[in-house]
Coordinates of C-alpha atoms in Angstrom, one line a residue:
X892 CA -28.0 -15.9 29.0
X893 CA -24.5 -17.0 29.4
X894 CA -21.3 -16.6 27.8
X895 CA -21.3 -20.7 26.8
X896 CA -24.6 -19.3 24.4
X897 CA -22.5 -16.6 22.8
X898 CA -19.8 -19.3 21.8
X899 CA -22.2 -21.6 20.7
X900 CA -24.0 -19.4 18.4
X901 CA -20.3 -17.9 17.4
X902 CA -19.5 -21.7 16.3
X903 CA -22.2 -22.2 14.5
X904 CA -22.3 -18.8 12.9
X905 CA -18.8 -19.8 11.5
X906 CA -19.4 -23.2 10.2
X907 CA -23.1 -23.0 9.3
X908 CA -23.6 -27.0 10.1
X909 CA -24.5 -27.1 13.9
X910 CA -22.2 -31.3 13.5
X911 CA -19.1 -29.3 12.2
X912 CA -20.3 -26.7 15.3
X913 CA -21.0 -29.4 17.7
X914 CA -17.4 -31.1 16.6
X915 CA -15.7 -28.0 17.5
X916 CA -17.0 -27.2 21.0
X917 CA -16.6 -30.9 21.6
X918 CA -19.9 -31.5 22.9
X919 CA -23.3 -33.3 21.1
X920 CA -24.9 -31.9 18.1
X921 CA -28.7 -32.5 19.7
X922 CA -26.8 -30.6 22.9
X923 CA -25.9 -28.2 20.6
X924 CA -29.4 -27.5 18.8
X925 CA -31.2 -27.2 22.6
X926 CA -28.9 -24.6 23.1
X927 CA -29.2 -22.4 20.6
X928 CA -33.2 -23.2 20.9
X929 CA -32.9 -21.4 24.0
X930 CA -30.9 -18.4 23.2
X931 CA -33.4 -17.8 20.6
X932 CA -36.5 -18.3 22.9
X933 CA -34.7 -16.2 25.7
X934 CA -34.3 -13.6 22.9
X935 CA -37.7 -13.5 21.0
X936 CA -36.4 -13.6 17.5
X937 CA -34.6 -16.3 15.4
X938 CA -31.1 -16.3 15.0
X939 CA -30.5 -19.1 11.9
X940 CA -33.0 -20.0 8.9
X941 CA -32.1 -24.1 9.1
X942 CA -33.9 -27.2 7.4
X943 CA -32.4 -30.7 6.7
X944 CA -29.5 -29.2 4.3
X945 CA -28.7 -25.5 5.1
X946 CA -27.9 -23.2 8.3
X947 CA -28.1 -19.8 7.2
X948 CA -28.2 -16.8 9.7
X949 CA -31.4 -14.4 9.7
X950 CA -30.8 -10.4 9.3
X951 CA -31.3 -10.8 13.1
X952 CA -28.8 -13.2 13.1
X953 CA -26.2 -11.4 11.1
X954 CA -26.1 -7.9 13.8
X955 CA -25.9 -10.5 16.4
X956 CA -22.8 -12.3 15.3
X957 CA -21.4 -8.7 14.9
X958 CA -21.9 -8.3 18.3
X959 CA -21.1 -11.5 19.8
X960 CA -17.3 -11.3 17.8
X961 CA -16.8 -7.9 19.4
X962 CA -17.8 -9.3 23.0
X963 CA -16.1 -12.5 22.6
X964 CA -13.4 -10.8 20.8
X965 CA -13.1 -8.0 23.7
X966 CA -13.1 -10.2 26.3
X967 CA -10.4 -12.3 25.1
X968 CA -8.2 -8.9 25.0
X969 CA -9.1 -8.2 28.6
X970 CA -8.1 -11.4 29.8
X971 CA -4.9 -10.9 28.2
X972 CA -4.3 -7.3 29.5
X973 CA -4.8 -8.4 33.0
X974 CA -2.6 -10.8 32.7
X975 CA 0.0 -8.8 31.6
X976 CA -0.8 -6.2 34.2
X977 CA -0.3 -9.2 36.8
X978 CA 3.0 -9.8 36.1
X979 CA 3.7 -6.4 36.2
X980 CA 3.6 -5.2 32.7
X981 CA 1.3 -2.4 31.8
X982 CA -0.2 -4.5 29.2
X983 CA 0.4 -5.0 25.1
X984 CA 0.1 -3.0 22.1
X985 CA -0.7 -5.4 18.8
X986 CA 0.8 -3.8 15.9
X987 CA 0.0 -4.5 11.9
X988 CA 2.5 -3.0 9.5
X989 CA 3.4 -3.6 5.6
X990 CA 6.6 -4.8 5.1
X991 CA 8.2 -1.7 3.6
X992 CA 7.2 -0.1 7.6
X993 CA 10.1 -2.8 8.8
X994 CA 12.9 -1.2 7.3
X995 CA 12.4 2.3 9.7
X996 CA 9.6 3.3 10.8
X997 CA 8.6 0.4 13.1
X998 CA 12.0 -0.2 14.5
X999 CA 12.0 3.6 15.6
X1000 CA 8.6 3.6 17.3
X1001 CA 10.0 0.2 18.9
X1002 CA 12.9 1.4 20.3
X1003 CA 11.5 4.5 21.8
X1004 CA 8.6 2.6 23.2
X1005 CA 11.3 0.1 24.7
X1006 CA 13.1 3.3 26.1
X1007 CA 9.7 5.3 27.5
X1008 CA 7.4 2.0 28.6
X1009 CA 9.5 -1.2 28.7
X1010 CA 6.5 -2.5 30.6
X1011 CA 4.8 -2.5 27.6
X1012 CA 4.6 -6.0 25.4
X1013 CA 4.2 -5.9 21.4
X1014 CA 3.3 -8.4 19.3
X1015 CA 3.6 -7.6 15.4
X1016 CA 1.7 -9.2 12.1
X1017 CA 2.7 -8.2 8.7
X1018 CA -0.9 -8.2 7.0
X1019 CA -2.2 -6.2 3.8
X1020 CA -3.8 -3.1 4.2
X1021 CA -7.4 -3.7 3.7
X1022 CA -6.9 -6.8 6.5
X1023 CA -5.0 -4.3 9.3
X1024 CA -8.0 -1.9 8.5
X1025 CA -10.6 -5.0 9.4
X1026 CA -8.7 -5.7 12.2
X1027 CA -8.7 -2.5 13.9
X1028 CA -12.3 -1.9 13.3
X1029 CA -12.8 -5.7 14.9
X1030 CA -10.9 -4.2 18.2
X1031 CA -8.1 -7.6 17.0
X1032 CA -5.0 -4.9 16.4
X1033 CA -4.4 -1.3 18.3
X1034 CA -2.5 -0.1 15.3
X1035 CA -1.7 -0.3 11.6
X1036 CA 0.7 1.1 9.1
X1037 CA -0.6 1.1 6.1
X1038 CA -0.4 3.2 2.5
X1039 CA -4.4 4.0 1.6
X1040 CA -5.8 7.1 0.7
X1041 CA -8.5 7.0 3.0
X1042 CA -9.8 4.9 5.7
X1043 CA -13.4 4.5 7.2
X1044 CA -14.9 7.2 9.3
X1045 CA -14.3 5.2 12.5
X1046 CA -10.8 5.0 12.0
X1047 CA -7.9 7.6 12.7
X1048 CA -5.3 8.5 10.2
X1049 CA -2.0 10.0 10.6
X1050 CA 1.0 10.5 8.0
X1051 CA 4.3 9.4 9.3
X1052 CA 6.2 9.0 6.2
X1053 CA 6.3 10.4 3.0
X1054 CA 8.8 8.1 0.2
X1055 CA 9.7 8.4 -3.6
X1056 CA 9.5 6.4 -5.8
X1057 CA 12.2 3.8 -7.1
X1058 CA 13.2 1.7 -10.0
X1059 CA 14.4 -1.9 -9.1
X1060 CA 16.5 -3.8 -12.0
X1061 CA 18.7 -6.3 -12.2
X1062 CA 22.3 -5.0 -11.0
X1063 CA 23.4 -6.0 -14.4
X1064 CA 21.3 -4.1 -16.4
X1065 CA 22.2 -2.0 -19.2
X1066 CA 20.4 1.0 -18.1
X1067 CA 22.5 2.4 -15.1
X1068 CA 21.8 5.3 -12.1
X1069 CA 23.7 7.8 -14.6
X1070 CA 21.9 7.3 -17.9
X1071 CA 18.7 6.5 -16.2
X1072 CA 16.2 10.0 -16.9
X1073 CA 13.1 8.7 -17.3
X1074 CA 10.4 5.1 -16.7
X1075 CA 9.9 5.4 -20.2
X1076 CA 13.6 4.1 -21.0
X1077 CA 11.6 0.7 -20.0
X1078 CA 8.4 0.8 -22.0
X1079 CA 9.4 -2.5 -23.2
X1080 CA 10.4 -4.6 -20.1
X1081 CA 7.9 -6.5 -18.1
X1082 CA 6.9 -4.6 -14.8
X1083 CA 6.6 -7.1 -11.3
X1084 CA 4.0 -4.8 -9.4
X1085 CA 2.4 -5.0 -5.7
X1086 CA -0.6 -6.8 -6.8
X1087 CA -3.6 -4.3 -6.3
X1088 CA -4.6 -6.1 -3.3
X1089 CA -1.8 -4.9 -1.3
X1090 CA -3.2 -1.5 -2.2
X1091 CA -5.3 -0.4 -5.1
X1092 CA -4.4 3.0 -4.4
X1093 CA -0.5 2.7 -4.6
X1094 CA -1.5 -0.1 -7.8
X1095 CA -3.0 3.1 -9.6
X1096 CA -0.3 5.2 -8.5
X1097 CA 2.3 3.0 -10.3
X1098 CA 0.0 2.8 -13.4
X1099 CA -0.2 6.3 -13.2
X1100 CA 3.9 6.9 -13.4
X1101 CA 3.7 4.7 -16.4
X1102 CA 1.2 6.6 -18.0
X1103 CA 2.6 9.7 -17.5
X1104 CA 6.1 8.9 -18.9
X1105 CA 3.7 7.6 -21.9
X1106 CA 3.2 3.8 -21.7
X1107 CA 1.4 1.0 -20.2
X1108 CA 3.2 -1.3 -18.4
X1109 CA 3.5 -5.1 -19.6
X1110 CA 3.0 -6.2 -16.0
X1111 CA 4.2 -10.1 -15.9
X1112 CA 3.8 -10.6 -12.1
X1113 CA 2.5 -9.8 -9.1
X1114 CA 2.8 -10.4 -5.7
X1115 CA 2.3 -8.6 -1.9
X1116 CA 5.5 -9.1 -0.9
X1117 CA 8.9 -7.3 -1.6
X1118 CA 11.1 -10.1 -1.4
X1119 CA 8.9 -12.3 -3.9
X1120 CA 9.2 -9.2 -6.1
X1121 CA 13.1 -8.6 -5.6
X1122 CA 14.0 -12.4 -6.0
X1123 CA 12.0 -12.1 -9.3
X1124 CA 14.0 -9.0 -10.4
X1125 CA 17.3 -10.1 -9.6
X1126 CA 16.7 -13.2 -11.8
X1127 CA 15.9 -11.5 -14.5
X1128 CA 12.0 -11.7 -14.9
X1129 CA 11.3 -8.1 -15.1
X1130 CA 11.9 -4.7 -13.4
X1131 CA 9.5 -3.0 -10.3
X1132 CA 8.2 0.4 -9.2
X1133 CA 8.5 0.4 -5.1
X1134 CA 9.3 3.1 -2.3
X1135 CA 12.6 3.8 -1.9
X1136 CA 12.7 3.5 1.5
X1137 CA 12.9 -0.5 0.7
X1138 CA 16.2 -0.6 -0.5
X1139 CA 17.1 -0.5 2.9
X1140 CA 17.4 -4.2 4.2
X1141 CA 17.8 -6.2 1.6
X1142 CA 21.2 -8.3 0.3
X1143 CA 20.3 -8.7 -3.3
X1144 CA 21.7 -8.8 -6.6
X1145 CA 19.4 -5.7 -7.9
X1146 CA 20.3 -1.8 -8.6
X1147 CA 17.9 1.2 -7.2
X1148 CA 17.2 4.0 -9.2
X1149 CA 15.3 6.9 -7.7
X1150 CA 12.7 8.0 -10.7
X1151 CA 13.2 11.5 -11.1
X1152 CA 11.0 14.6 -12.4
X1153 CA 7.2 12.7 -11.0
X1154 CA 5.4 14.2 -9.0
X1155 CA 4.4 10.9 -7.3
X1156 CA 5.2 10.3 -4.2
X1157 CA 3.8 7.6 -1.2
X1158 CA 3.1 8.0 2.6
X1159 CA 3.6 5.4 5.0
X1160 CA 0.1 6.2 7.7
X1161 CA -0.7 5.7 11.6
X1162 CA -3.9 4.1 12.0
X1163 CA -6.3 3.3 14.9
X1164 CA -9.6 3.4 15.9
X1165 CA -11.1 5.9 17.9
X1166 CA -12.9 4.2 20.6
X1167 CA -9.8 1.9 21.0
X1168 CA -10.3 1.5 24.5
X1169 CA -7.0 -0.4 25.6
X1170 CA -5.0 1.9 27.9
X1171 CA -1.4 1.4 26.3
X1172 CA -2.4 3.2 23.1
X1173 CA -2.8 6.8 24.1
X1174 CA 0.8 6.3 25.9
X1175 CA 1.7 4.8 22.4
X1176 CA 0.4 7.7 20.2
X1177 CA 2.5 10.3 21.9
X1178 CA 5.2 8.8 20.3
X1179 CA 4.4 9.3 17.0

């Protein structure tokens, strides 16, 4: 076996259609079929169920792929690390945050990584939570910052910061920081929420401030990012529920209003996976 085989049964565990494969790789779709004859005759067991119409991958098939993503996938890291080590950095450290983790958090760990280890690169993607939890299990991000209850048992969780909660309105709305006492003084607005795929968990929790202060909220949007949720404020289609720490950052036309007397609050969490084995990390983690 090779590592050509492990890219050509990758390409064609993607696409399903060894011509879309074959396209890909840039090389012939009968070239392409020998090949991946002879990684499954080199292996005893067949990898893909095909006839004239459909490629579908066996149960075999399906722990192999696993496998092959977290080879191929590790040895593209490695590549990269060496690289870095060559020209003489210790390596990098690829980071996955929400956005509301831009405003502090991440610019703190930044700055004291740049202070402790300026030989070690970053690169940073703002993804979702359940997307920075994939990642890190795939070995494709060292860290995430994320606000979940839980994560799987192969992961590592760590609180880093804990936020209220906030109203956002229009900064000419009636209601003002001094007569504001309660969510329920907007029973009848429409609510712009995180959508529930940002988190379902902090979704509930905002349902659940509602609730308490004895409505439902009449939620007209949603979206996964603050600024789409702001811009929709500040023009008047509705009011949000989001940590307070993102008021920080922002030049909009909207008012904050901490939500008093709840006894809601959200943490912004560390996470990693254990058998991380890229040797920034550790360094990394004792900065937390």
């Amino acid at each position: 076996m090779e590592l050509r085989h492990l890219s050509y049964f990758q390409a064609v565990a993607e696409e399903l259609n060894y011509r879309k494969a074959a396209e890909r790789l840039f090389i012939s779709q009968p070239g392409l079929s020998r090949q991946i004859k002879q990684l499954e005759e080199e292996m005893g067991v067949q990898l893909f169920e095909r006839d004239r119409k459909h490629v579908e991958l066996t149960a075999a098939g399906e722990y192999f792929k696993r496998e092959v993503d977290f080879i191929l996938n590790h040895l593209q890291i490695t590549q990269k690390q060496i690289q870095e080590i060559a020209q003489g950095k210790e390596g990098e450290l690829r980071i996955g945050f929400l956005g509301s983790a831009s405003n502090q958090v991440l610019p703190d760990l930044l700055q004291k990584l740049n202070s402790r280890f300026p030989k070690i690169n970053t690169s940073l993607e703002e993804l979702s939570n359940q997307i920075q939890v994939e990642m890190i299990q795939k070995d494709k991000l060292d860290l995430g910052f994320v606000r979940l209850a839980s994560v799987p048992e192969d992961l590592e969780m760590r609180s880093v910061y804990r936020d209220t909660f906030s109203l956002v309105v229009p900064a000419d709305h009636p209601i003002s920081v001094d007569t504001f006492q309660s969510v329920g003084q907007f029973s009848d607005e429409s609510f712009i929420l995180f959508s529930s795929d940002y988190s379902n968990f902090y979704y509930e929790q905002i349902l659940g401030i509602c609730r308490d202060a004895g409505f439902s909220p009449r939620i007209k949007h949603k979206s996964v990012h603050a600024l789409t949720i702001f811009r929709l404020v500040e023009n008047g289609l509705g009011v949000a529920i989001v940590p307070t720490s993102l008021k920080e950052g922002y030049e909009l036309n909207v008012r904050f209003m901490e939500i008093p007397a709840i006894t809601q609050f959200t943490e912004l969490s560390l996470i990693w996976k254990l058998e991380n084995r890229n040797p920034v990390l550790g360094k990394v983690l004792s900065l937390i």
